[in-house]
PDB file of C-alpha atoms and ligand atoms in Angstrom:
ATOM      1  CA  MET A   1      79.658 102.041 102.138  1.00 51.00           C
ATOM      2  CA  SER A   2      83.385 101.827 102.593  1.00 49.00           C
ATOM      3  CA  THR A   3      84.368 102.521 106.189  1.00 52.00           C
ATOM      4  CA  THR A   4      88.001 103.335 105.597  1.00 51.00           C
ATOM      5  CA  ALA A   5      89.247 106.849 105.014  1.00 68.00           C
ATOM      6  CA  GLU A   6      92.258 105.570 103.084  1.00 90.00           C
ATOM      7  CA  PRO A   7      91.852 104.952  99.351  1.00 95.00           C
ATOM      8  CA  SER A   8      91.345 101.266  98.659  1.00 97.00           C
ATOM      9  CA  LEU A   9      93.999  99.260  96.854  1.00 98.00           C
ATOM     10  CA  PHE A  10      91.779  99.194  93.787  1.00 98.00           C
ATOM     11  CA  SER A  11      91.264 102.970  93.889  1.00 98.00           C
ATOM     12  CA  ARG A  12      95.037 103.325  93.985  1.00 98.00           C
ATOM     13  CA  ILE A  13      95.383 101.031  90.975  1.00 98.00           C
ATOM     14  CA  ALA A  14      92.773 103.091  89.092  1.00 98.00           C
ATOM     15  CA  ALA A  15      94.708 106.255  90.016  1.00 98.00           C
ATOM     16  CA  ARG A  16      97.925 104.641  88.691  1.00 98.00           C
ATOM     17  CA  GLU A  17      99.515 104.882  92.135  1.00 98.00           C
ATOM     18  CA  ILE A  18     100.061 101.120  92.158  1.00 98.00           C
ATOM     19  CA  PRO A  19     100.987  99.277  88.960  1.00 98.00           C
ATOM     20  CA  ALA A  20      98.696  96.629  87.516  1.00 98.00           C
ATOM     21  CA  ASP A  21      98.238  94.828  84.228  1.00 98.00           C
ATOM     22  CA  ILE A  22      95.160  96.759  83.113  1.00 98.00           C
ATOM     23  CA  VAL A  23      93.121  95.064  80.382  1.00 98.00           C
ATOM     24  CA  PHE A  24      90.064  97.361  80.249  1.00 98.00           C
ATOM     25  CA  GLU A  25      89.026 100.804  81.383  1.00 98.00           C
ATOM     26  CA  ASN A  26      86.151 103.176  80.828  1.00 98.00           C
ATOM     27  CA  GLU A  27      84.680 106.008  82.908  1.00 98.00           C
ATOM     28  CA  ARG A  28      83.096 103.715  85.496  1.00 98.00           C
ATOM     29  CA  ILE A  29      84.974 100.416  85.424  1.00 98.00           C
ATOM     30  CA  ILE A  30      88.549  99.187  85.396  1.00 98.00           C
ATOM     31  CA  ALA A  31      89.738  95.600  84.910  1.00 98.00           C
ATOM     32  CA  PHE A  32      93.180  94.122  85.475  1.00 98.00           C
ATOM     33  CA  ARG A  33      94.894  90.785  85.994  1.00 98.00           C
ATOM     34  CA  ASP A  34      94.775  89.338  89.496  1.00 98.00           C
ATOM     35  CA  ILE A  35      98.258  89.375  91.010  1.00 98.00           C
ATOM     36  CA  ALA A  36      97.789  85.797  92.306  1.00 98.00           C
ATOM     37  CA  PRO A  37      95.813  84.048  89.558  1.00 97.00           C
ATOM     38  CA  LYS A  38      93.689  81.050  90.495  1.00 95.00           C
ATOM     39  CA  ALA A  39      92.846  80.132  86.889  1.00 96.00           C
ATOM     40  CA  PRO A  40      94.510  80.424  83.462  1.00 96.00           C
ATOM     41  CA  VAL A  41      92.557  83.660  83.031  1.00 97.00           C
ATOM     42  CA  HIS A  42      91.899  85.557  86.274  1.00 98.00           C
ATOM     43  CA  LEU A  43      90.810  89.161  85.886  1.00 98.00           C
ATOM     44  CA  LEU A  44      89.281  91.544  88.400  1.00 98.00           C
ATOM     45  CA  VAL A  45      86.439  93.722  87.107  1.00 98.00           C
ATOM     46  CA  VAL A  46      86.088  96.689  89.419  1.00 98.00           C
ATOM     47  CA  PRO A  47      83.735  99.670  89.554  1.00 98.00           C
ATOM     48  CA  LYS A  48      85.938 102.708  90.021  1.00 98.00           C
ATOM     49  CA  THR A  49      83.769 104.054  92.803  1.00 98.00           C
ATOM     50  CA  ALA A  50      84.827 102.822  96.238  1.00 97.00           C
ATOM     51  CA  GLU A  51      81.360 103.582  97.571  1.00 98.00           C
ATOM     52  CA  PHE A  52      80.256  99.948  97.636  1.00 98.00           C
ATOM     53  CA  ALA A  53      81.988  97.314  99.734  1.00 98.00           C
ATOM     54  CA  ASN A  54      80.334  94.323  98.121  1.00 98.00           C
ATOM     55  CA  VAL A  55      77.965  93.176  95.386  1.00 98.00           C
ATOM     56  CA  THR A  56      74.881  93.404  97.607  1.00 98.00           C
ATOM     57  CA  GLU A  57      75.482  97.088  98.239  1.00 98.00           C
ATOM     58  CA  LEU A  58      76.195  97.671  94.542  1.00 98.00           C
ATOM     59  CA  ALA A  59      73.062  95.823  93.399  1.00 98.00           C
ATOM     60  CA  ALA A  60      70.851  97.769  95.794  1.00 98.00           C
ATOM     61  CA  ALA A  61      72.253 101.198  95.003  1.00 98.00           C
ATOM     62  CA  ASP A  62      73.263 101.045  91.343  1.00 98.00           C
ATOM     63  CA  PRO A  63      71.951  97.985  89.483  1.00 98.00           C
ATOM     64  CA  ALA A  64      72.915  99.538  86.154  1.00 98.00           C
ATOM     65  CA  LEU A  65      76.538  99.613  87.249  1.00 98.00           C
ATOM     66  CA  LEU A  66      76.324  95.972  88.311  1.00 98.00           C
ATOM     67  CA  ALA A  67      74.895  95.142  84.892  1.00 98.00           C
ATOM     68  CA  GLU A  68      77.779  97.015  83.317  1.00 98.00           C
ATOM     69  CA  VAL A  69      80.264  94.949  85.363  1.00 98.00           C
ATOM     70  CA  VAL A  70      78.648  91.794  83.943  1.00 98.00           C
ATOM     71  CA  ALA A  71      78.705  93.173  80.397  1.00 98.00           C
ATOM     72  CA  VAL A  72      82.382  94.076  80.713  1.00 98.00           C
ATOM     73  CA  ALA A  73      83.087  90.607  82.107  1.00 98.00           C
ATOM     74  CA  GLN A  74      81.425  89.064  79.051  1.00 98.00           C
ATOM     75  CA  GLN A  75      83.408  91.301  76.707  1.00 98.00           C
ATOM     76  CA  LEU A  76      86.662  90.378  78.445  1.00 98.00           C
ATOM     77  CA  ALA A  77      85.752  86.694  78.425  1.00 98.00           C
ATOM     78  CA  ASP A  78      85.122  86.959  74.675  1.00 98.00           C
ATOM     79  CA  GLU A  79      88.616  88.405  74.300  1.00 98.00           C
ATOM     80  CA  HIS A  80      90.516  86.207  76.760  1.00 98.00           C
ATOM     81  CA  CYS A  81      88.745  82.860  77.172  1.00 97.00           C
ATOM     82  CA  ASP A  82      86.369  82.045  74.347  1.00 97.00           C
ATOM     83  CA  GLY A  83      83.395  83.754  75.984  1.00 97.00           C
ATOM     84  CA  GLN A  84      83.169  81.177  78.768  1.00 96.00           C
ATOM     85  CA  TYR A  85      83.799  82.135  82.351  1.00 97.00           C
ATOM     86  CA  ARG A  86      82.958  81.980  86.011  1.00 97.00           C
ATOM     87  CA  LEU A  87      82.082  85.209  87.810  1.00 98.00           C
ATOM     88  CA  VAL A  88      82.720  85.322  91.569  1.00 98.00           C
ATOM     89  CA  PHE A  89      81.924  88.047  94.077  1.00 98.00           C
ATOM     90  CA  ASN A  90      83.408  87.140  97.432  1.00 98.00           C
ATOM     91  CA  THR A  91      81.200  88.804 100.031  1.00 98.00           C
ATOM     92  CA  GLY A  92      82.452  88.923 103.594  1.00 97.00           C
ATOM     93  CA  ALA A  93      85.728  87.847 105.184  1.00 97.00           C
ATOM     94  CA  GLN A  94      84.470  84.333 105.886  1.00 97.00           C
ATOM     95  CA  ALA A  95      83.798  83.952 102.166  1.00 97.00           C
ATOM     96  CA  GLY A  96      87.336  85.018 101.346  1.00 95.00           C
ATOM     97  CA  GLN A  97      86.832  88.712 100.708  1.00 98.00           C
ATOM     98  CA  THR A  98      89.994  90.644 101.530  1.00 98.00           C
ATOM     99  CA  ILE A  99      89.397  93.933  99.691  1.00 98.00           C
ATOM    100  CA  PHE A 100      86.179  95.694 100.617  1.00 98.00           C
ATOM    101  CA  HIS A 101      85.792  97.598  97.373  1.00 98.00           C
ATOM    102  CA  VAL A 102      83.349  95.622  95.254  1.00 98.00           C
ATOM    103  CA  HIS A 103      84.967  93.560  92.498  1.00 98.00           C
ATOM    104  CA  ALA A 104      84.165  90.576  90.331  1.00 98.00           C
ATOM    105  CA  HIS A 105      86.647  87.774  89.797  1.00 98.00           C
ATOM    106  CA  LEU A 106      86.443  86.682  86.150  1.00 98.00           C
ATOM    107  CA  LEU A 107      87.864  83.160  85.945  1.00 97.00           C
ATOM    108  CA  GLY A 108      88.354  81.453  82.625  1.00 97.00           C
ATOM    109  CA  GLY A 109      90.416  79.026  80.660  1.00 95.00           C
ATOM    110  CA  THR A 110      90.125  75.384  81.598  1.00 87.00           C
ATOM    111  CA  LEU A 111      88.595  75.325  85.072  1.00 86.00           C
ATOM    112  CA  THR A 112      88.407  72.280  87.305  1.00 74.00           C
ATOM    113  CA  GLU A 113      85.314  70.484  86.144  1.00 61.00           C
ATOM    114  CA  GLY A 114      82.446  70.084  88.547  1.00 60.00           C
ATOM    115  CA  THR A 115      83.689  72.348  91.301  1.00 62.00           C
ATOM    116  CA  LEU A 116      82.906  75.860  92.410  1.00 62.00           C
ATOM    117  CA  GLY A 117      86.369  76.478  93.815  1.00 53.00           C
ATOM    118  CA  GLN A 118      88.835  78.962  92.436  1.00 48.00           C
TER     119      GLN A 118
HETATM  120  P1  AMP B 201      89.006  89.207  97.385  1.00 80.62           P
HETATM  121  O1  AMP B 201      89.795  88.236  98.227  1.00 80.62           O
HETATM  122  O2  AMP B 201      87.754  88.649  96.787  1.00 80.62           O
HETATM  123  O3  AMP B 201      88.778  90.488  98.137  1.00 80.62           O
HETATM  124  O4  AMP B 201      89.914  89.517  96.128  1.00 80.62           O
HETATM  125  C1  AMP B 201      91.017  90.347  96.177  1.00 80.62           C
HETATM  126  C2  AMP B 201      91.937  89.919  95.063  1.00 80.62           C
HETATM  127  O5  AMP B 201      92.842  90.982  94.806  1.00 80.62           O
HETATM  128  C3  AMP B 201      92.777  88.681  95.365  1.00 80.62           C
HETATM  129  O6  AMP B 201      92.475  87.654  94.414  1.00 80.62           O
HETATM  130  C4  AMP B 201      94.218  89.178  95.230  1.00 80.62           C
HETATM  131  O7  AMP B 201      95.072  88.229  94.635  1.00 80.62           O
HETATM  132  C5  AMP B 201      94.040  90.411  94.367  1.00 80.62           C
HETATM  133  N1  AMP B 201      95.080  91.418  94.506  1.00 80.62           N
HETATM  134  C6  AMP B 201      95.640  91.872  95.657  1.00 80.62           C
HETATM  135  N2  AMP B 201      96.538  92.826  95.385  1.00 80.62           N
HETATM  136  C7  AMP B 201      96.563  92.982  94.041  1.00 80.62           C
HETATM  137  C8  AMP B 201      97.288  93.814  93.139  1.00 80.62           C
HETATM  138  N3  AMP B 201      98.213  94.716  93.569  1.00 80.62           N
HETATM  139  N4  AMP B 201      97.054  93.703  91.810  1.00 80.62           N
HETATM  140  C9  AMP B 201      96.145  92.812  91.358  1.00 80.62           C
HETATM  141  N5  AMP B 201      95.412  91.997  92.155  1.00 80.62           N
HETATM  142  C10 AMP B 201      95.626  92.077  93.482  1.00 80.62           C
END
């Protein structure tokens, strides 16, 4: 569960309060370009609900929504990077998570071979 009373940055993007380069949207998910891309294609795939801070919480509470995040990631990868991609869920501050509203990083294009880094 999110512990903050303030809307998350991603909720504000979904509400059009903060501009973003939105590439996909349906009732439950929004996707937009990361403002600081770490790969030729770097999209964030975000459930609109701010109820879940990370992928573990999402998987436990709503596995169908997690599956939909993956399906949207595949669709976007088909459109933006030849269907090939890396999907990253940073979970916890020590792992690099800065926004505690669950989101997938979809990284594509030519990625550094043989590494797991962004
Ligand atoms: P994480 O560090 O896993 O929580 O990922 C948060 C991501 O959000 C980072 O890759 C940031 O570059 C990205 N980000 C922060 N602010 C914005 C914004 N206004 N629009 C798009 N992406 C953003």
